């Protein structure tokens, strides 16, 4: 009689995560079929038009050719499902390491239950986020056009916010596209960046899942590490804001702490740079840009206490701090050495700013040996 080989424990039920995310995602604003088709076409046209503006503002020649990546106009459920693929790709090394080192302690039955719980939790988180995200560039999951990743614009959310703010739809959509297309251009300008980030994320999540006590805590800690959070408003002595104690409690190894600090700096750079490009447009490009900026920035003040709590617990407020910290770094560097000098950051990983340099841009300028312009 042939012996059957026991199946490997599934530490995260990715199929359940995807189906839960799709099922729990709210539907968005009601639109007729013709309105949906018109909105999708309009977003595609504006996304294409925004590339030329990104090229002019950034001076990055990578904006001329983005054919190895893909532009997708998606609904909330599709965005949530797509992100389960991203997490699966990013967490694969950590889960493989956990199975290799502690697989004998993971009973198939218990692992299945834990995997289902974790999958359902991930689906619920992504469903919540699906109504908040306007767009996202995902460099880690290859597109149908090649290895360059995929840009997703979440049409229901863009339409919902433009209606809420009572702003010109075409202007608002172009404004959003400028930010998201900048991320696409960043990774095209620095083709090494995707693998660099993936390696650091993998190393960090492997360390996190190995150090936490329970499977759920290991996976939760690893997921949090992918989007580093910063808590508090006071700075440490070295000028770097203290990070969330929930993540730091899992980081006993100085190398892990350094990786988290590095990823925080990289994310601040990417988000800040995209915000600077978005804010560089004037009324000749987006006629109502001042109104859009004012109403969009004021929107966060109207959130209810429950949503504010959820956003804080999920690190979304820290995400906004990454936008502002990174934007201050980019503006200071560009003011001092010009956009060409700033673009040295895309040449190699050695040129990426540290977390301390994000808060002290002149230190990065000095390290790069750049001279002030004009």
Short mmCIF file of C-alpha atoms in Angstrom, two decimals:
data_model
loop_
_atom_site.label_atom_id
_atom_site.label_comp_id
_atom_site.label_asym_id
_atom_site.label_seq_id
_atom_site.Cartn_x
_atom_site.Cartn_y
_atom_site.Cartn_z
CA UNK A 1 0.00 0.00 0.00
CA UNK A 2 1.40 3.37 -0.94
CA UNK A 3 1.89 5.81 1.89
CA UNK A 4 0.45 9.23 1.36
CA UNK A 5 2.64 12.27 1.93
CA UNK A 6 1.09 14.62 4.50
CA UNK A 7 0.19 18.01 3.10
CA UNK A 8 2.15 20.99 4.28
CA UNK A 9 0.45 23.24 6.83
CA UNK A 10 -1.12 26.33 5.27
CA UNK A 11 -0.12 29.14 7.61
CA UNK A 12 -2.29 31.69 5.83
CA UNK A 13 -5.39 30.74 3.88
CA UNK A 14 -4.83 33.11 0.98
CA UNK A 15 -7.96 31.99 -0.87
CA UNK A 16 -10.05 32.81 2.19
CA UNK A 17 -8.28 36.16 2.55
CA UNK A 18 -9.12 37.05 -1.06
CA UNK A 19 -12.74 35.91 -0.89
CA UNK A 20 -13.30 37.59 2.49
CA UNK A 21 -11.80 40.84 1.24
CA UNK A 22 -14.03 40.81 -1.83
CA UNK A 23 -17.15 39.89 0.14
CA UNK A 24 -16.66 42.46 2.91
CA UNK A 25 -15.60 45.40 0.72
CA UNK A 26 -18.38 48.01 0.58
CA UNK A 27 -19.75 48.57 -2.94
CA UNK A 28 -19.13 52.31 -3.31
CA UNK A 29 -21.28 55.00 -4.96
CA UNK A 30 -24.15 53.96 -7.17
CA UNK A 31 -23.44 54.54 -10.85
CA UNK A 32 -25.24 53.62 -14.04
CA UNK A 33 -23.41 51.37 -16.50
CA UNK A 34 -22.75 54.29 -18.84
CA UNK A 35 -21.33 56.40 -16.00
CA UNK A 36 -19.00 53.58 -14.97
CA UNK A 37 -17.70 53.14 -18.52
CA UNK A 38 -17.19 56.89 -18.92
CA UNK A 39 -15.35 57.16 -15.59
CA UNK A 40 -13.03 54.26 -16.44
CA UNK A 41 -12.19 55.76 -19.83
CA UNK A 42 -11.64 59.20 -18.30
CA UNK A 43 -9.29 57.80 -15.65
CA UNK A 44 -7.29 55.95 -18.28
CA UNK A 45 -6.91 59.10 -20.37
CA UNK A 46 -5.91 61.23 -17.36
CA UNK A 47 -3.48 58.60 -16.12
CA UNK A 48 -1.77 58.64 -19.52
CA UNK A 49 -1.77 62.45 -19.60
CA UNK A 50 -0.23 62.67 -16.14
CA UNK A 51 2.95 60.83 -17.24
CA UNK A 52 4.09 63.80 -19.30
CA UNK A 53 3.63 66.13 -16.33
CA UNK A 54 5.56 63.75 -14.08
CA UNK A 55 8.39 63.72 -16.61
CA UNK A 56 8.49 67.50 -16.81
CA UNK A 57 8.44 67.97 -13.02
CA UNK A 58 10.86 65.20 -12.06
CA UNK A 59 13.17 65.22 -15.06
CA UNK A 60 13.22 61.41 -14.93
CA UNK A 61 13.55 59.93 -18.40
CA UNK A 62 12.00 56.70 -17.12
CA UNK A 63 8.65 58.44 -17.49
CA UNK A 64 9.01 58.18 -21.26
CA UNK A 65 8.47 54.41 -21.35
CA UNK A 66 6.35 52.50 -18.83
CA UNK A 67 5.43 49.59 -21.06
CA UNK A 68 6.69 46.86 -18.72
CA UNK A 69 4.07 47.79 -16.11
CA UNK A 70 0.29 47.88 -16.25
CA UNK A 71 -2.49 50.36 -15.53
CA UNK A 72 -5.68 48.92 -14.02
CA UNK A 73 -8.90 50.73 -13.14
CA UNK A 74 -10.44 48.62 -10.37
CA UNK A 75 -13.31 48.50 -7.92
CA UNK A 76 -12.88 48.02 -4.18
CA UNK A 77 -13.23 44.26 -4.17
CA UNK A 78 -10.69 43.85 -6.97
CA UNK A 79 -8.19 46.07 -5.16
CA UNK A 80 -8.60 44.07 -1.96
CA UNK A 81 -8.19 40.73 -3.75
CA UNK A 82 -5.13 42.00 -5.64
CA UNK A 83 -3.44 42.94 -2.38
CA UNK A 84 -3.73 39.42 -1.04
CA UNK A 85 -1.42 38.48 -3.93
CA UNK A 86 1.04 41.14 -2.84
CA UNK A 87 1.07 39.96 0.75
CA UNK A 88 1.42 36.36 -0.37
CA UNK A 89 4.45 37.28 -2.46
CA UNK A 90 6.09 39.38 0.25
CA UNK A 91 5.44 36.96 3.10
CA UNK A 92 6.44 33.78 1.26
CA UNK A 93 10.07 33.79 2.51
CA UNK A 94 9.01 34.29 6.13
CA UNK A 95 6.38 31.56 6.00
CA UNK A 96 8.80 29.17 4.28
CA UNK A 97 11.37 29.81 7.00
CA UNK A 98 8.78 29.22 9.69
CA UNK A 99 7.83 25.89 8.13
CA UNK A 100 11.48 24.92 7.76
CA UNK A 101 12.48 25.68 11.33
CA UNK A 102 9.31 24.89 13.27
CA UNK A 103 7.23 22.78 10.91
CA UNK A 104 7.34 19.77 13.23
CA UNK A 105 5.61 21.79 15.93
CA UNK A 106 2.83 22.90 13.61
CA UNK A 107 0.13 20.27 13.58
CA UNK A 108 -1.84 20.24 10.37
CA UNK A 109 -5.15 20.68 12.13
CA UNK A 110 -3.99 23.55 14.29
CA UNK A 111 -2.19 25.19 11.40
CA UNK A 112 -5.32 24.98 9.27
CA UNK A 113 -7.40 26.69 11.95
CA UNK A 114 -4.75 29.35 12.45
CA UNK A 115 -4.40 29.81 8.69
CA UNK A 116 -8.15 30.30 8.31
CA UNK A 117 -8.26 32.82 11.16
CA UNK A 118 -5.32 34.76 9.77
CA UNK A 119 -6.79 34.69 6.26
CA UNK A 120 -10.14 35.96 7.48
CA UNK A 121 -8.47 38.71 9.52
CA UNK A 122 -6.39 39.81 6.55
CA UNK A 123 -9.49 39.86 4.36
CA UNK A 124 -11.31 42.07 6.87
CA UNK A 125 -8.39 44.51 7.07
CA UNK A 126 -8.11 44.77 3.30
CA UNK A 127 -11.88 45.25 3.01
CA UNK A 128 -11.66 48.23 5.38
CA UNK A 129 -8.74 49.70 3.47
CA UNK A 130 -10.48 49.15 0.13
CA UNK A 131 -12.77 52.11 0.77
CA UNK A 132 -9.87 54.43 1.72
CA UNK A 133 -7.27 53.93 -1.03
CA UNK A 134 -7.43 56.12 -4.13
CA UNK A 135 -4.63 54.37 -5.96
CA UNK A 136 -1.62 52.14 -5.50
CA UNK A 137 1.44 51.12 -7.44
CA UNK A 138 2.38 47.53 -6.64
CA UNK A 139 5.90 46.71 -7.88
CA UNK A 140 6.05 43.25 -6.34
CA UNK A 141 3.45 41.35 -8.40
CA UNK A 142 4.40 41.27 -12.12
CA UNK A 143 1.89 42.70 -14.56
CA UNK A 144 0.63 41.06 -17.73
CA UNK A 145 3.00 43.36 -19.63
CA UNK A 146 6.18 42.28 -17.87
CA UNK A 147 8.02 42.47 -14.55
CA UNK A 148 7.31 46.15 -13.94
CA UNK A 149 4.33 45.80 -11.61
CA UNK A 150 0.84 47.28 -11.80
CA UNK A 151 -0.75 50.62 -11.05
CA UNK A 152 -4.30 50.39 -9.69
CA UNK A 153 -6.69 53.33 -9.57
CA UNK A 154 -9.71 52.60 -7.34
CA UNK A 155 -12.50 54.27 -9.30
CA UNK A 156 -15.31 54.10 -6.66
CA UNK A 157 -13.13 55.83 -4.07
CA UNK A 158 -11.95 58.55 -6.43
CA UNK A 159 -15.54 59.27 -7.47
CA UNK A 160 -16.75 59.16 -3.86
CA UNK A 161 -14.16 61.66 -2.66
CA UNK A 162 -14.60 64.06 -5.58
CA UNK A 163 -18.33 64.12 -4.82
CA UNK A 164 -17.76 64.54 -1.09
CA UNK A 165 -15.40 67.47 -1.67
CA UNK A 166 -17.61 68.91 -4.44
CA UNK A 167 -14.63 69.50 -6.72
CA UNK A 168 -14.22 69.31 -10.48
CA UNK A 169 -14.01 65.57 -11.33
CA UNK A 170 -11.50 65.89 -14.16
CA UNK A 171 -9.19 68.10 -12.13
CA UNK A 172 -9.35 65.85 -9.08
CA UNK A 173 -8.73 62.70 -11.08
CA UNK A 174 -5.68 64.20 -12.79
CA UNK A 175 -4.36 65.39 -9.41
CA UNK A 176 -4.65 61.84 -8.01
CA UNK A 177 -3.08 60.32 -11.13
CA UNK A 178 -0.05 62.58 -10.79
CA UNK A 179 0.73 61.08 -7.38
CA UNK A 180 0.19 57.46 -8.37
CA UNK A 181 2.02 57.68 -11.68
CA UNK A 182 5.00 59.17 -9.83
CA UNK A 183 5.33 55.91 -7.91
CA UNK A 184 5.29 54.01 -11.18
CA UNK A 185 8.03 56.26 -12.54
CA UNK A 186 10.12 55.92 -9.37
CA UNK A 187 10.46 52.18 -9.79
CA UNK A 188 11.08 52.55 -13.51
CA UNK A 189 13.86 55.07 -12.79
CA UNK A 190 15.37 52.77 -10.16
CA UNK A 191 14.85 49.21 -11.46
CA UNK A 192 16.97 47.87 -8.59
CA UNK A 193 14.57 49.30 -5.99
CA UNK A 194 11.94 46.55 -6.16
CA UNK A 195 14.40 43.76 -5.34
CA UNK A 196 16.12 45.93 -2.74
CA UNK A 197 12.87 46.53 -0.87
CA UNK A 198 11.71 42.93 -1.25
CA UNK A 199 14.98 41.64 0.22
CA UNK A 200 14.75 43.92 3.25
CA UNK A 201 11.07 43.12 3.79
CA UNK A 202 11.82 39.39 3.56
CA UNK A 203 14.71 39.60 6.00
CA UNK A 204 12.66 41.64 8.43
CA UNK A 205 9.57 39.43 8.31
CA UNK A 206 11.68 36.30 8.72
CA UNK A 207 13.13 37.82 11.87
CA UNK A 208 9.74 38.86 13.16
CA UNK A 209 7.98 35.52 12.68
CA UNK A 210 10.92 33.75 14.32
CA UNK A 211 10.88 35.93 17.43
CA UNK A 212 7.18 36.22 18.25
CA UNK A 213 5.59 33.64 20.54
CA UNK A 214 2.41 32.49 18.78
CA UNK A 215 1.61 31.95 15.12
CA UNK A 216 -1.00 34.72 15.04
CA UNK A 217 1.41 37.13 16.72
CA UNK A 218 4.21 36.15 14.35
CA UNK A 219 2.10 36.79 11.26
CA UNK A 220 0.56 39.98 12.63
CA UNK A 221 4.01 41.31 13.47
CA UNK A 222 5.30 40.44 10.02
CA UNK A 223 2.36 42.16 8.32
CA UNK A 224 2.89 45.30 10.40
CA UNK A 225 6.55 45.38 9.50
CA UNK A 226 5.73 45.66 5.80
CA UNK A 227 4.24 49.13 6.46
CA UNK A 228 6.48 50.52 9.24
CA UNK A 229 4.63 52.68 11.71
CA UNK A 230 5.85 55.67 13.69
CA UNK A 231 4.17 56.64 16.92
CA UNK A 232 4.32 59.77 19.01
CA UNK A 233 5.35 63.29 18.16
CA UNK A 234 8.55 63.58 20.14
CA UNK A 235 11.95 62.77 18.69
CA UNK A 236 14.65 60.56 20.14
CA UNK A 237 18.07 62.05 20.78
CA UNK A 238 19.24 61.10 17.29
CA UNK A 239 16.46 63.13 15.67
CA UNK A 240 14.44 60.12 14.50
CA UNK A 241 10.83 59.85 15.75
CA UNK A 242 10.29 56.80 17.99
CA UNK A 243 8.57 53.89 16.26
CA UNK A 244 5.52 51.97 17.40
CA UNK A 245 6.30 49.92 20.48
CA UNK A 246 4.18 47.03 19.23
CA UNK A 247 6.61 46.45 16.37
CA UNK A 248 9.71 47.30 18.38
CA UNK A 249 8.73 44.77 21.04
CA UNK A 250 9.32 42.06 18.43
CA UNK A 251 12.64 43.51 17.31
CA UNK A 252 15.43 42.43 19.63
CA UNK A 253 18.11 42.15 16.95
CA UNK A 254 19.88 45.45 16.08
CA UNK A 255 19.98 44.33 12.44
CA UNK A 256 16.17 44.00 12.41
CA UNK A 257 15.81 47.47 13.92
CA UNK A 258 18.12 48.83 11.24
CA UNK A 259 16.06 47.17 8.49
CA UNK A 260 12.85 48.66 9.86
CA UNK A 261 14.48 52.08 10.04
CA UNK A 262 15.71 51.72 6.46
CA UNK A 263 12.29 50.69 5.13
CA UNK A 264 10.68 53.59 6.98
CA UNK A 265 13.12 55.99 5.30
CA UNK A 266 12.51 54.49 1.84
CA UNK A 267 8.72 54.68 2.21
CA UNK A 268 8.96 58.27 3.43
CA UNK A 269 11.09 59.14 0.41
CA UNK A 270 8.70 57.52 -2.08
CA UNK A 271 5.55 59.00 -0.60
CA UNK A 272 7.09 62.42 -0.02
CA UNK A 273 8.45 62.60 -3.57
CA UNK A 274 5.03 61.71 -5.01
CA UNK A 275 3.39 64.40 -2.88
CA UNK A 276 5.90 67.00 -4.03
CA UNK A 277 5.15 66.14 -7.66
CA UNK A 278 1.42 66.34 -6.96
CA UNK A 279 1.85 69.75 -5.33
CA UNK A 280 4.12 71.06 -8.09
CA UNK A 281 1.22 71.39 -10.51
CA UNK A 282 -0.38 74.77 -10.95
CA UNK A 283 -3.63 76.06 -12.39
CA UNK A 284 -2.30 75.70 -15.93
CA UNK A 285 -2.42 71.92 -15.43
CA UNK A 286 -5.17 71.53 -12.82
CA UNK A 287 -7.28 74.73 -12.92
CA UNK A 288 -8.91 74.17 -9.52
CA UNK A 289 -5.84 72.76 -7.77
CA UNK A 290 -5.93 75.26 -4.88
CA UNK A 291 -9.52 74.34 -4.04
CA UNK A 292 -8.74 70.63 -4.28
CA UNK A 293 -5.71 70.92 -1.98
CA UNK A 294 -7.61 72.96 0.59
CA UNK A 295 -10.67 70.71 0.75
CA UNK A 296 -8.68 67.46 0.61
CA UNK A 297 -6.36 68.50 3.44
CA UNK A 298 -9.29 69.62 5.57
CA UNK A 299 -11.14 66.36 4.99
CA UNK A 300 -9.17 64.42 7.61
CA UNK A 301 -10.40 66.72 10.38
CA UNK A 302 -13.99 65.58 9.85
CA UNK A 303 -13.40 61.87 10.55
CA UNK A 304 -15.40 60.33 13.37
CA UNK A 305 -13.79 58.92 16.54
CA UNK A 306 -14.29 55.28 15.51
CA UNK A 307 -12.60 55.74 12.14
CA UNK A 308 -9.78 57.74 13.77
CA UNK A 309 -9.19 54.89 16.21
CA UNK A 310 -9.16 52.28 13.44
CA UNK A 311 -6.79 54.38 11.35
CA UNK A 312 -4.41 54.75 14.27
CA UNK A 313 -4.47 51.05 15.10
CA UNK A 314 -3.75 50.17 11.46
CA UNK A 315 -0.94 52.69 11.11
CA UNK A 316 -2.71 54.95 8.60
CA UNK A 317 -1.91 58.09 10.58
CA UNK A 318 1.75 57.09 10.47
CA UNK A 319 1.37 56.76 6.71
CA UNK A 320 0.36 60.42 6.57
CA UNK A 321 3.44 61.35 8.61
CA UNK A 322 5.54 59.53 6.02
CA UNK A 323 3.99 61.78 3.37
CA UNK A 324 4.87 64.97 5.26
CA UNK A 325 8.32 63.86 6.50
CA UNK A 326 9.35 62.70 3.05
CA UNK A 327 7.95 65.78 1.36
CA UNK A 328 9.97 68.06 3.64
CA UNK A 329 13.12 66.09 2.77
CA UNK A 330 12.49 66.29 -0.98
CA UNK A 331 11.62 70.01 -0.93
CA UNK A 332 14.72 70.91 1.06
CA UNK A 333 17.03 68.88 -1.20
CA UNK A 334 15.50 70.25 -4.41
CA UNK A 335 15.66 73.81 -3.08
CA UNK A 336 19.33 73.34 -2.19
CA UNK A 337 20.75 71.32 -5.10
CA UNK A 338 18.00 71.28 -7.72
CA UNK A 339 15.95 68.38 -9.10
CA UNK A 340 18.96 66.97 -10.94
CA UNK A 341 20.88 66.79 -7.68
CA UNK A 342 17.97 65.18 -5.89
CA UNK A 343 17.65 62.56 -8.64
CA UNK A 344 20.96 61.10 -7.51
CA UNK A 345 18.79 59.21 -5.03
CA UNK A 346 17.59 56.85 -7.79
CA UNK A 347 21.07 55.76 -8.92
CA UNK A 348 21.75 53.06 -6.32
CA UNK A 349 20.74 51.79 -2.89
CA UNK A 350 23.79 53.53 -1.41
CA UNK A 351 22.21 56.86 -2.32
CA UNK A 352 18.97 56.24 -0.42
CA UNK A 353 18.58 58.49 2.63
CA UNK A 354 18.68 57.01 6.11
CA UNK A 355 15.81 57.64 8.48
CA UNK A 356 17.94 60.21 10.28
CA UNK A 357 18.70 61.95 6.98
CA UNK A 358 15.00 62.13 6.15
CA UNK A 359 14.76 64.49 9.13
CA UNK A 360 18.14 66.13 8.38
CA UNK A 361 18.23 66.61 4.59
CA UNK A 362 21.46 68.63 4.70
CA UNK A 363 23.24 65.55 6.06
CA UNK A 364 22.21 63.62 2.94
CA UNK A 365 23.34 66.49 0.71
CA UNK A 366 26.73 66.47 2.41
CA UNK A 367 27.09 62.70 2.16
CA UNK A 368 26.32 62.85 -1.56
CA UNK A 369 28.94 65.57 -2.05
CA UNK A 370 26.41 67.87 -3.72
CA UNK A 371 26.94 71.59 -4.02
CA UNK A 372 24.16 74.16 -3.64
CA UNK A 373 22.85 75.58 -6.91
CA UNK A 374 22.58 79.22 -7.83
#
